[in-house]
Short mmCIF file of C-alpha atoms in Angstrom, two decimals:
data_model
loop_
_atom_site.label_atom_id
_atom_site.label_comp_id
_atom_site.label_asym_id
_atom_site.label_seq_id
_atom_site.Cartn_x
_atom_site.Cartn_y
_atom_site.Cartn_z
CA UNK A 1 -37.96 -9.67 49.21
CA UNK A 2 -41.26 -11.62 50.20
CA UNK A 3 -40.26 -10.83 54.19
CA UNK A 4 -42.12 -7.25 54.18
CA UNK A 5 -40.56 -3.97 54.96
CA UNK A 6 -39.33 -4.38 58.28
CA UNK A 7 -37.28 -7.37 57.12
CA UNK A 8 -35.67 -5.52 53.72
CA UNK A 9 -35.13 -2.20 55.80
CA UNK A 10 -33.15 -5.28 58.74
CA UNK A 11 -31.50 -6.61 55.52
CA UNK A 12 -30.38 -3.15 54.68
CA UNK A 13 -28.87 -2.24 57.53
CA UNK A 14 -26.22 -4.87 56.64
CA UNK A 15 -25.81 -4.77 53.21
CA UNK A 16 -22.67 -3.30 52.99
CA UNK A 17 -20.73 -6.37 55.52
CA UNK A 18 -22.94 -9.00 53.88
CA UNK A 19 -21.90 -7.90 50.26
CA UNK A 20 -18.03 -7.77 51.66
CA UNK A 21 -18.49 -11.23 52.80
CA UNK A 22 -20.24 -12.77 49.17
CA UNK A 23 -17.90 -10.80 47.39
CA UNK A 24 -18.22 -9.52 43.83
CA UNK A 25 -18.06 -12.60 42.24
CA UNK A 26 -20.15 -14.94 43.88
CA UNK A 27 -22.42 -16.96 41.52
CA UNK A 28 -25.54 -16.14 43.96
CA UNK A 29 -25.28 -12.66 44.13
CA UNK A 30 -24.03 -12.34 40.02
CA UNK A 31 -27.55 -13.96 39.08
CA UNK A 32 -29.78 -11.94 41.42
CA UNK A 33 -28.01 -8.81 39.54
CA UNK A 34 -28.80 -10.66 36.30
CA UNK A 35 -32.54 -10.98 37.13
CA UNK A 36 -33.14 -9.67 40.41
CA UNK A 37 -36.35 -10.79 42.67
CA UNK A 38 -38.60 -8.23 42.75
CA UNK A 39 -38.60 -5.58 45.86
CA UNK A 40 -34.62 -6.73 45.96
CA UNK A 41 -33.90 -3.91 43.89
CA UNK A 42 -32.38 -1.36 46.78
CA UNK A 43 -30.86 -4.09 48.84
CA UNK A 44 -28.66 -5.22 45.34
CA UNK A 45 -28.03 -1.50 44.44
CA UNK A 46 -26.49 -0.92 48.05
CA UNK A 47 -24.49 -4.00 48.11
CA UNK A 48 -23.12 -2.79 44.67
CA UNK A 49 -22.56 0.54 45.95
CA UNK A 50 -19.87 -1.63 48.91
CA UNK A 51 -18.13 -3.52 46.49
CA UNK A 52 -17.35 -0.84 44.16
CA UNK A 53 -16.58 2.24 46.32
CA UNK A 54 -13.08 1.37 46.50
CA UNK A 55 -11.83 -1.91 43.92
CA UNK A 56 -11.86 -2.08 40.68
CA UNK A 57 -14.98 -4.37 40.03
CA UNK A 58 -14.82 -7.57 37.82
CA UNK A 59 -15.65 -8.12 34.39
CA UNK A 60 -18.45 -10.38 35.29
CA UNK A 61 -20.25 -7.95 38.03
CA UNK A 62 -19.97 -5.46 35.32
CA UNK A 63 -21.88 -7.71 33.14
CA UNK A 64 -24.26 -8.58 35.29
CA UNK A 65 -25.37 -4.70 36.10
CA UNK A 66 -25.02 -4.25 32.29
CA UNK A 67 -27.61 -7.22 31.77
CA UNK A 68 -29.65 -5.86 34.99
CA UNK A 69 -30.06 -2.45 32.94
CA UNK A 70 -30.79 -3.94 29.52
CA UNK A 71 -34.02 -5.49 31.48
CA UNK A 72 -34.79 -3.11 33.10
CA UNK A 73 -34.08 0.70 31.71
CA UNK A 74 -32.95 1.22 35.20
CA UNK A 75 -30.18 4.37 35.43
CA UNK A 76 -29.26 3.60 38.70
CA UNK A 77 -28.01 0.25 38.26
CA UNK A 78 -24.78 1.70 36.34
CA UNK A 79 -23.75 4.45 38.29
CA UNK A 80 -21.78 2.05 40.67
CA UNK A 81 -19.87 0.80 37.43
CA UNK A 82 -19.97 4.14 35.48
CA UNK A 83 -15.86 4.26 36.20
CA UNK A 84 -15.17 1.54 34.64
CA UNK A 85 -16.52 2.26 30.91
CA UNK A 86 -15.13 4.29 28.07
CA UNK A 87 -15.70 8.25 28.15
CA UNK A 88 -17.87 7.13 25.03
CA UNK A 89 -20.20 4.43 26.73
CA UNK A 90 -20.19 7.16 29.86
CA UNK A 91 -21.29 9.91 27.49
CA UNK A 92 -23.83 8.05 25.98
CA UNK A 93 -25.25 6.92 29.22
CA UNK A 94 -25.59 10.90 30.86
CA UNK A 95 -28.61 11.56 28.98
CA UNK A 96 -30.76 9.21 30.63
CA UNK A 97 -29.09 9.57 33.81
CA UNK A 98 -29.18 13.18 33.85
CA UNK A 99 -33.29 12.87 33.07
CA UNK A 100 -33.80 9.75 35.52
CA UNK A 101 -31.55 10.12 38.49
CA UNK A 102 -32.82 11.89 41.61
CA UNK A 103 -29.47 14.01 42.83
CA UNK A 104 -28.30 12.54 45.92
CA UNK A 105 -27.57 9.49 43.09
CA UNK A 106 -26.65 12.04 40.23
CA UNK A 107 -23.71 13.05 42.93
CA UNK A 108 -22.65 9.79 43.35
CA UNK A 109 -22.44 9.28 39.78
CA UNK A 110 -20.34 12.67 39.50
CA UNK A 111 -18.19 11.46 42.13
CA UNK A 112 -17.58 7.77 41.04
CA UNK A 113 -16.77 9.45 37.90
CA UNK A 114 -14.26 12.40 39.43
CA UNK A 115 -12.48 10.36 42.02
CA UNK A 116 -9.68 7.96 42.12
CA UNK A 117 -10.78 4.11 42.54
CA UNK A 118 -7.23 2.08 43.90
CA UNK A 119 -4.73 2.55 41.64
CA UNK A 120 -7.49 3.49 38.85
CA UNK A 121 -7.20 7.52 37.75
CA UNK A 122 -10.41 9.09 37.59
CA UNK A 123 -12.44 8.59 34.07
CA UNK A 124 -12.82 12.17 34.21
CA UNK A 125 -11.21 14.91 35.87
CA UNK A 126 -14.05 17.29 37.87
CA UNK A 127 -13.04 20.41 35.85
CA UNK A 128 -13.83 17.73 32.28
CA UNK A 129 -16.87 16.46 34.17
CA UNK A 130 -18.38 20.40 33.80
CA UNK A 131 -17.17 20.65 30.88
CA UNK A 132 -19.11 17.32 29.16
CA UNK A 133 -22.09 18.83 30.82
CA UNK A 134 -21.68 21.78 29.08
CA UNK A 135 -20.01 20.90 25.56
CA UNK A 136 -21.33 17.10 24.77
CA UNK A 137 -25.41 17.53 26.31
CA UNK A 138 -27.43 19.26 23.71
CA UNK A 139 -31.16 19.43 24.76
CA UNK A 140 -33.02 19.03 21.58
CA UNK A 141 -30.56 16.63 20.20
CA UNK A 142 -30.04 14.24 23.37
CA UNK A 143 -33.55 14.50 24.82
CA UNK A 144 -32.79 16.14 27.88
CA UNK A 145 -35.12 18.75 29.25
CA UNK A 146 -33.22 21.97 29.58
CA UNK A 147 -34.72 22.28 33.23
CA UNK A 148 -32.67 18.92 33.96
CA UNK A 149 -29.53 19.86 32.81
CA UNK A 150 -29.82 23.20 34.38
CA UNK A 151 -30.68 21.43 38.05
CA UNK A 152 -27.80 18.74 36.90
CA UNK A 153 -25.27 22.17 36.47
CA UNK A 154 -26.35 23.45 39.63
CA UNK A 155 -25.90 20.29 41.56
CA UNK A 156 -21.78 20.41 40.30
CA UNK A 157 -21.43 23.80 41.33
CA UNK A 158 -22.85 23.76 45.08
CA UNK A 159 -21.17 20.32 45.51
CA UNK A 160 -17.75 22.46 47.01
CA UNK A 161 -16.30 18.27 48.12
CA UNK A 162 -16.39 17.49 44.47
CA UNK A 163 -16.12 20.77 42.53
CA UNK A 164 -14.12 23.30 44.64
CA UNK A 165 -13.70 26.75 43.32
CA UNK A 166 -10.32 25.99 40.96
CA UNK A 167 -12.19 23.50 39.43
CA UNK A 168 -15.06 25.86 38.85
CA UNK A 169 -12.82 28.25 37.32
CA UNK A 170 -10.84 25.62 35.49
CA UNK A 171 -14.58 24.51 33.70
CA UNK A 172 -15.39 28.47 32.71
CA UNK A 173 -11.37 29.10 31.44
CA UNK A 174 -11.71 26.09 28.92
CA UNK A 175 -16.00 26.85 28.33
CA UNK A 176 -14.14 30.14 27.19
CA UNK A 177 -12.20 28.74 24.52
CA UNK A 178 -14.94 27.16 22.61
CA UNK A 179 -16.44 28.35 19.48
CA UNK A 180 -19.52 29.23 19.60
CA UNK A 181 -19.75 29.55 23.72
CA UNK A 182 -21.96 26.86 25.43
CA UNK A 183 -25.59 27.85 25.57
CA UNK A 184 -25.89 28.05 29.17
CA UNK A 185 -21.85 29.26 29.71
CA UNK A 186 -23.05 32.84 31.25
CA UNK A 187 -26.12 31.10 33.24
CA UNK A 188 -23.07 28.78 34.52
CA UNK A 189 -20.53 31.87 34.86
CA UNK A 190 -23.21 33.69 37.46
CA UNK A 191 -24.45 30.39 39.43
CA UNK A 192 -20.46 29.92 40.02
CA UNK A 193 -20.27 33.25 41.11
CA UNK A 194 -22.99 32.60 43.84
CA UNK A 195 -21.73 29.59 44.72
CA UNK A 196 -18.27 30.92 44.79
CA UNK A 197 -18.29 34.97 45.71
CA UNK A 198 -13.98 35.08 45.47
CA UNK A 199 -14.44 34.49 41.80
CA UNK A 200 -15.17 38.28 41.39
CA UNK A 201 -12.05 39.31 40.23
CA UNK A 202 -11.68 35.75 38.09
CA UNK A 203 -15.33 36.98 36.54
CA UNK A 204 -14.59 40.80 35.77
CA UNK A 205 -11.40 39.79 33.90
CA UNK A 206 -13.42 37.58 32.23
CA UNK A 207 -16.03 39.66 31.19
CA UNK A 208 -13.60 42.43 29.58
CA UNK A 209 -11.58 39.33 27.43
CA UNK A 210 -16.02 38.35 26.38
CA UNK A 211 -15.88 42.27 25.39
CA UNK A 212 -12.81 42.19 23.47
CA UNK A 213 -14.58 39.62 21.72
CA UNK A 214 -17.36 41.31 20.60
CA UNK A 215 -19.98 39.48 23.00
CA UNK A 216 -22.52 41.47 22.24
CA UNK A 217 -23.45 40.40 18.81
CA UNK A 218 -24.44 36.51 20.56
CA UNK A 219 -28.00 37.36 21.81
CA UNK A 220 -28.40 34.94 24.44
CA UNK A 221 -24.37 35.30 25.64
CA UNK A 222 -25.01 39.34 25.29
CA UNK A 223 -28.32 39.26 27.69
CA UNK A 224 -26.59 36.73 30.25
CA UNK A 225 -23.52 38.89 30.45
CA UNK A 226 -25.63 42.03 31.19
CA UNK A 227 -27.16 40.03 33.99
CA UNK A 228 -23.76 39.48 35.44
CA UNK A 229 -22.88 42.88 35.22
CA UNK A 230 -26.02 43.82 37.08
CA UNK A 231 -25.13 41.13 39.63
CA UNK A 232 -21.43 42.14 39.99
CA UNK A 233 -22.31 46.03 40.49
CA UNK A 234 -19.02 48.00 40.32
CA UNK A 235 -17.05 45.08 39.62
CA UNK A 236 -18.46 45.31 36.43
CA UNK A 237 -17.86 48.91 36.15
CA UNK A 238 -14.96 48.33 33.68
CA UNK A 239 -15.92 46.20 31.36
CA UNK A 240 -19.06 48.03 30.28
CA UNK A 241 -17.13 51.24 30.36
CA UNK A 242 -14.61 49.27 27.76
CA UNK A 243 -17.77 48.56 25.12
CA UNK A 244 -17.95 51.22 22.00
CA UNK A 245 -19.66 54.26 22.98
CA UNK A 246 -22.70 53.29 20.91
CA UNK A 247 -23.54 50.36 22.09
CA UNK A 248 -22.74 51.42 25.70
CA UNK A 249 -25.20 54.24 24.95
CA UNK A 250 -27.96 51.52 23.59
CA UNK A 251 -26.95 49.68 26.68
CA UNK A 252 -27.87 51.59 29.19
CA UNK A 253 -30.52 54.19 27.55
CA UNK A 254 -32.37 52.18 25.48
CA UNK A 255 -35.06 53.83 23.53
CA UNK A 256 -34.38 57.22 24.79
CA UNK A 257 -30.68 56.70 22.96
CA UNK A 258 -29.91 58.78 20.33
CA UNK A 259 -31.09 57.88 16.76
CA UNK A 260 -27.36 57.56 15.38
CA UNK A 261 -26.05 55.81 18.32
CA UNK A 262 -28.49 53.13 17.68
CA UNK A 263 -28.47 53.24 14.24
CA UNK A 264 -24.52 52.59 14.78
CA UNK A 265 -25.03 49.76 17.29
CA UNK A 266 -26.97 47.88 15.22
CA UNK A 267 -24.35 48.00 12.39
CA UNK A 268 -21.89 46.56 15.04
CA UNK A 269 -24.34 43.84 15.30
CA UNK A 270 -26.03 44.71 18.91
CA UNK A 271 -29.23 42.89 19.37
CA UNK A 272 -32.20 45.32 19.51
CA UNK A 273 -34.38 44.95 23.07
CA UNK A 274 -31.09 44.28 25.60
CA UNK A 275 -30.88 46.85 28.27
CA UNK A 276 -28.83 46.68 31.55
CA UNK A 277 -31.70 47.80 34.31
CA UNK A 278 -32.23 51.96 34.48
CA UNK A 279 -31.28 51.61 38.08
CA UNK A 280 -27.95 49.62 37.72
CA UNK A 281 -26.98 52.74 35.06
CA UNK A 282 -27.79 55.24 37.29
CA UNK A 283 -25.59 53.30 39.91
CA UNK A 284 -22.53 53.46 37.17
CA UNK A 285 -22.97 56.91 36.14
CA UNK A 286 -23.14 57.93 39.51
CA UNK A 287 -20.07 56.00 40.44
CA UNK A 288 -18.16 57.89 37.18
CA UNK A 289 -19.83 61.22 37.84
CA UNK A 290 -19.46 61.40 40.85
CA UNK A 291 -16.88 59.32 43.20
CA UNK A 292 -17.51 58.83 46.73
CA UNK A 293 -14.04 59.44 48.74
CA UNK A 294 -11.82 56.53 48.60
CA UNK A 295 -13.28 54.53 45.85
CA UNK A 296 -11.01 52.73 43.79
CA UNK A 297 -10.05 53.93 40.29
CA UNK A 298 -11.43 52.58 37.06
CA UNK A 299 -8.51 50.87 35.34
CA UNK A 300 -8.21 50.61 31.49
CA UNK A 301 -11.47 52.97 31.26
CA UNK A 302 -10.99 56.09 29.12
CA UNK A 303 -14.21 58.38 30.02
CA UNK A 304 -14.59 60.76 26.30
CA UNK A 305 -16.85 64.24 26.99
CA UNK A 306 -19.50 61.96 24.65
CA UNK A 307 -19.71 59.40 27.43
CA UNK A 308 -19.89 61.56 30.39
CA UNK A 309 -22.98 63.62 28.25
CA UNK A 310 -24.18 60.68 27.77
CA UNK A 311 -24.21 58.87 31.73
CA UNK A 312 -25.43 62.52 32.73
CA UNK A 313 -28.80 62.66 30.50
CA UNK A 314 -29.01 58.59 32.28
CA UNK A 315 -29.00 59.87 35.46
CA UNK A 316 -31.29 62.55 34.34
CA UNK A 317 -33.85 59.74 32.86
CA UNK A 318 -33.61 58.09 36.32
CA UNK A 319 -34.50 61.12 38.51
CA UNK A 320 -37.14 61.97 36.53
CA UNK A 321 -39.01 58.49 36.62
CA UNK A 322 -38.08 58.19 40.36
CA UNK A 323 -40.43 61.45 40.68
CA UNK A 324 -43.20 59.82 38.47
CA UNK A 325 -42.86 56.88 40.93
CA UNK A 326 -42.61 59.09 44.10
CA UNK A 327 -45.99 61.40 42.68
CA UNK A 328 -48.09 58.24 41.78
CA UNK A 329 -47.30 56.72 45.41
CA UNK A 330 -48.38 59.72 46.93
CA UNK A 331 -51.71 60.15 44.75
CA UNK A 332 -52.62 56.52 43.83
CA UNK A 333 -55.81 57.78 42.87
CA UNK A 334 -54.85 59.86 40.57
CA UNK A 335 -55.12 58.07 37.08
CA UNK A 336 -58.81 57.39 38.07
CA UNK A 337 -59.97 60.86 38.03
CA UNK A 338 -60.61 61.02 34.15
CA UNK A 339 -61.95 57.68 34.33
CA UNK A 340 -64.69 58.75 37.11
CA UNK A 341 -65.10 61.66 35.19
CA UNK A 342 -66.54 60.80 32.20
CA UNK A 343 -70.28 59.94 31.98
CA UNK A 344 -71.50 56.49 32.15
CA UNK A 345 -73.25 55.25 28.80
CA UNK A 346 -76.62 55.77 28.10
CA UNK A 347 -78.61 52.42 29.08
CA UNK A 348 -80.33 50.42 25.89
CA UNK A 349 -83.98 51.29 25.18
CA UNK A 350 -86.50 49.30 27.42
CA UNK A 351 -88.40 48.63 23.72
CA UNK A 352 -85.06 47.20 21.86
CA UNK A 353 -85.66 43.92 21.21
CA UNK A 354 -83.03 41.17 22.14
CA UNK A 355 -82.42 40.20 19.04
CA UNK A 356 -81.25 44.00 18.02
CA UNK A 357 -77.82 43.17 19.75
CA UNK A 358 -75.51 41.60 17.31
CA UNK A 359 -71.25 40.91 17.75
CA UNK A 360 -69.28 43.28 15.84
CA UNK A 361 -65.92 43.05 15.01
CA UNK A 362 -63.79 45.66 15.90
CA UNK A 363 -60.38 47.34 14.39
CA UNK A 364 -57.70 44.99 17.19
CA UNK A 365 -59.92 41.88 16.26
CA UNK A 366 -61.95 41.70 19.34
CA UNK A 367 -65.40 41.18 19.13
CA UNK A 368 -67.46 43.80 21.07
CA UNK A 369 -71.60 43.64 21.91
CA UNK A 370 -72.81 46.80 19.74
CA UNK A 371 -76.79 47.61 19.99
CA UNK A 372 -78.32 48.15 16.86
CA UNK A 373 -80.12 52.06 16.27
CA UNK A 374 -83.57 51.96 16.68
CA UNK A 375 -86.02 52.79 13.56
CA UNK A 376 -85.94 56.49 12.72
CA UNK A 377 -90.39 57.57 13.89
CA UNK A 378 -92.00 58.51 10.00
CA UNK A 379 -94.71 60.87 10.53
CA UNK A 380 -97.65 59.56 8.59
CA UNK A 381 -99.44 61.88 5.46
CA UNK A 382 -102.34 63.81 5.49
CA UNK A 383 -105.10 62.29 4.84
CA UNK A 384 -106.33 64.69 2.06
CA UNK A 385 -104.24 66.30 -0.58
CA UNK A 386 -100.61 67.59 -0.06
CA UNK A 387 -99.88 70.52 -1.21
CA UNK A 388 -96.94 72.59 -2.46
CA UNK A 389 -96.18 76.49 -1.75
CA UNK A 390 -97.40 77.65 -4.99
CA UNK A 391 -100.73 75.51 -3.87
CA UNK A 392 -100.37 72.65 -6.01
CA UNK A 393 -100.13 69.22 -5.27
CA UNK A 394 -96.86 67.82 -4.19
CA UNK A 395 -96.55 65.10 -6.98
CA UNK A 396 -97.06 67.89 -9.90
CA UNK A 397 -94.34 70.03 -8.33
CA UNK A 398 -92.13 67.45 -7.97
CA UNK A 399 -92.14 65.82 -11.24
CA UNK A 400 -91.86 62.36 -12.85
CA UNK A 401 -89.28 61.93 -9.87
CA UNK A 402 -91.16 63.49 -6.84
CA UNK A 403 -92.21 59.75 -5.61
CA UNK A 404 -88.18 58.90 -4.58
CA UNK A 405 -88.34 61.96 -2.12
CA UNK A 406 -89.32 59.75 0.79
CA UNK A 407 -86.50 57.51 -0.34
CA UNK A 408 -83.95 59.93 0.20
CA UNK A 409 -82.35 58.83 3.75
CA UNK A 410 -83.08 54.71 2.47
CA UNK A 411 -80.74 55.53 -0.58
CA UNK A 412 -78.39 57.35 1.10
CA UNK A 413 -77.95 54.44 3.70
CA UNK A 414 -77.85 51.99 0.90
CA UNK A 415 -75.24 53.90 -1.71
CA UNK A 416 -73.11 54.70 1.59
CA UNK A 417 -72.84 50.93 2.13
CA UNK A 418 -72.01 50.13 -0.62
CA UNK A 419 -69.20 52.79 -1.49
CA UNK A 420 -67.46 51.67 1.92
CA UNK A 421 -66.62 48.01 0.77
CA UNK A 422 -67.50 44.71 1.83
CA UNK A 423 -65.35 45.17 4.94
CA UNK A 424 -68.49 47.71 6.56
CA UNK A 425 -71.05 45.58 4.78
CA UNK A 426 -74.27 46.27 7.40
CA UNK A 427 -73.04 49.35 8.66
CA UNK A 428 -73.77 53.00 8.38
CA UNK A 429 -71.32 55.31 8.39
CA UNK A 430 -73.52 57.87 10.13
CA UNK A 431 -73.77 56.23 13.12
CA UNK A 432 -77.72 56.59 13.02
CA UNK A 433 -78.51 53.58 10.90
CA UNK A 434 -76.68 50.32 11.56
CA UNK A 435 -77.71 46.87 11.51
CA UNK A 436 -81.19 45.91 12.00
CA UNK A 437 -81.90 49.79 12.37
CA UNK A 438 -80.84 50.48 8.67
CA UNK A 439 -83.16 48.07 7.36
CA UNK A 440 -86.08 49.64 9.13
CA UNK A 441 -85.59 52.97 8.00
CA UNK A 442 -85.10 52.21 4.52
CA UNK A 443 -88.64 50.38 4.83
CA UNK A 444 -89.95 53.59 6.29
CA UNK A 445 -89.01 55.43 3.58
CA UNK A 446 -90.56 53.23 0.89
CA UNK A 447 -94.02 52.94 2.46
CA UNK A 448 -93.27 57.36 2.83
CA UNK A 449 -92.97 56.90 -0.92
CA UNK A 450 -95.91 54.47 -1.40
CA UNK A 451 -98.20 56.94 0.26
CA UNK A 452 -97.19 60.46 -1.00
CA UNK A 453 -97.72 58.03 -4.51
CA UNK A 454 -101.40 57.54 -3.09
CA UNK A 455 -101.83 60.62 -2.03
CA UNK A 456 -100.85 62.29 -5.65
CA UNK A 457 -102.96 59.86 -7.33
CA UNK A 458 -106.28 61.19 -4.98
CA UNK A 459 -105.05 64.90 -5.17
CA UNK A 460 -105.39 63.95 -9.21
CA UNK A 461 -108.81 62.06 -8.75
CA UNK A 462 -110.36 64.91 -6.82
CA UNK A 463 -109.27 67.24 -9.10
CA UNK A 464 -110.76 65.36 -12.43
CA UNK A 465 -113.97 65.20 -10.47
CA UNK A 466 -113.96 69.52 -9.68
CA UNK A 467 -113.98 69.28 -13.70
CA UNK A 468 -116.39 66.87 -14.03
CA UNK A 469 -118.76 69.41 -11.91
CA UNK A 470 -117.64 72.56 -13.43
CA UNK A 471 -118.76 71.17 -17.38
CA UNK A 472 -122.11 69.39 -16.26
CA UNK A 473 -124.58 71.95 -16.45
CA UNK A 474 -122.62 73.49 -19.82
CA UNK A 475 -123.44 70.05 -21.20
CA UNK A 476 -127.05 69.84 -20.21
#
């Protein structure tokens, strides 16, 4: 181990004759396993690897790699022994292996586990081995990332030397039978079906027995089947013709299906939001509507007048956003014109002050910059008296009340305010007044007020003092 990298890769090289020659129960190599050297590690896995890829090992090497894992947490040091455990201990292990193990180890652990060792029968056949994937790994429960047991899934089904196509099928047949279906059983049904293309005929008659079933009430089983139909094309042509007429309208219209058929649908317990792709409809009510010559006839399919009405409006739906498609290619610049039409918006006033901009909320929750409305200009009073259109002045003809006329717009802003709630608290609903703008004008109109007040009060002093004149001389 101390020797450097040149001497462990030398070492390596002849593991597998120097392991045959210790044998698996010599005391040496039984208490490096125990508490290997470190940097021995790969040199004691591949010896392991030779002395159990054909015999049964003994007791006391098993012992030894069990002690060896205890230590160390290591996965790989019990794939060589996995065979020789209980289903239970083997079980219990997969978690950690399945989250650990790179997969050119994860396939030797699915092949120690599959294949015969002597006169040993396999722990598990390869059609069970899919199976405990599938049925005994639960994600949340087992601490396996669902992206692990996914790639672990995959790995079975494009390894054709240890999981050929019966056994494949063999898995998905008993998968079938359980109750409720594995969560990844469709996922599973289409990666077979890539890995495995003469399963076609295996998978349609598989997806009309999921139909007879009901399928589509399972959400997550009901949107992996409508991917295989849209993988499978025509082979699939059967078993959504075979679904009830309203939820094979749902199916394949969507939201342009008719109120009843989806208010049926969802009584028969179809999830809302599923939809097989527009195109792959089109495709199948093309293929009913209209048969090319020689195509083979739809078995076990009984097309009503409802259903054909129903595939023709489809195809109708799909010409009709093909054109869309085909018009906006052709005149990409076409949404823009009302944009580019409109008129840009007006620039702020050079004289509003930076302060004057203030966040708004608006009605989605956003927050959007809105400038505060400049002061309303207030034209300043005569200087001498004001008067009225019968030629008196303006505070006689107005009354006890004539000093709230230059309040008017203030008060309006102020009992509009108030009437609209706390929600527009600062706001005007005139769009004139708003903000720091509001505030102004109200102050404009109480110094209006202050001074027509002034102005009444030297109207009344000017007049006492005519008086004054007119009686003097009488007096004297």
């Amino acid at each position: 181990a101390a020797g450097g990298p040149h001497l462990r890769a030398a070492l390596g090289s002849h593991a597998g004759p120097l392991a045959g020659a210790l044998g698996p129960s010599h005391p040496a190599l039984l208490a490096q396993l125990r508490a290997p050297v470190v940097g021995s590690e790969e040199l004691l896995l591949t010896m392991l690897h030779a002395l159990t890829e054909k015999d049964l090992p003994p007791g006391r090497l098993v012992d030894a790699c069990k002690a060896w894992y205890a230590a160390s947490g290591d996965p790989r040091v019990m794939v060589p022994v996995a065979f020789t455990l209980s289903r239970r201990e083997v079980i219990s292990l997969l978690p950690v292996m399945l989250r650990s193990l790179q997969p050119p180890a994860l396939k030797k652990l699915y092949r120690s586990l599959a294949s015969k060792h002597g006169d040993v029968e396999p722990l598990f056949s390869a059609s069970e081995l899919l199976l405990v994937l599938h049925r005994d790994m639960d994600p949340s429960r087992d601490c396996v990332p669902l992206k692990s047991l996914m790639a672990a899934v995959d790995l079975a089904l494009h390894s054709p030397d240890i999981f050929p196509q019966p056994v494949m099928l063999s898995a998905i047949r008993a998968m079938e039978g359980l109750l409720p279906l594995p969560r990844m059983f469709m996922r599973t049904v289409i990666q077979a079906l890539k890995a495995a293309p003469r399963l076609r005929s295996d998978v349609a008659q598989l997806l009309e027995r999921l139909v007879a079933k009901q399928i589509w009430t399972d959400r997550d089983q009901w949107r992996g089947f409508l991917l295989c139909a849209d993988h499978m094309r025509s082979d699939a042509y059967t078993p959504l013709l075979q679904l009830p007429e309203a939820v094979l309208e749902v199916t394949l219209l969507g939201p342009a299906a008719a109120e009843a058929a989806r208010q049926q649908a969802g009584r028969m317990g179809l999830p809302p939001g599923c939809q097989l792709p527009l195109p792959s409809g089109a495709r199948l009510a093309a293929y009913v509507l209209s048969p090319a010559p020689g195509q083979p006839h739809l078995a076990n399919v009984i097309i009503t007048h409802q259903v054909r009405n129903m595939l023709q409006r489809l195809l109708q739906l799909h010409r009709a956003q093909e054109a869309a498609a085909a018009a906006a290619a052709a005149n990409p610049a076409a949404n823009l014109v009302k944009s580019e039409s409109l008129p840009p918006p007006p620039p702020l006033p050079s004289s509003t002050p930076a302060g004057a901009l203030k966040q708004e909320p608006s009605l989605g929750g956003s927050t959007g910059v809105v400038a505060a409305s400049a002061p309303l200009p207030v034209a300043a009073p005569p200087a001498g008296p004001v008067k009225t259109e019968d030629g008196g002045p303006a505070g006689a003809a107005a009354g006890p009340m004539g000093h709230l006329a230059g309040q008017g717009q203030g008060l309006g802003l102020q009992q509009q305010t108030s009437e609209e709630g706390p929600g527009t608290s600062g706001r005007a609903s005139t769009g004139a007044g708003s903000g720091p703008g509001a505030a102004l004008t109200v102050r404009a109109g109480r110094e209006a007020s202050a001074a027509a007040a002034a102005a009444e009060q030297r109207a009344a002093a000017a007049s006492g003092a005519r008086k004054q004149e007119g009686t003097g001389p009488q007096a004297g």
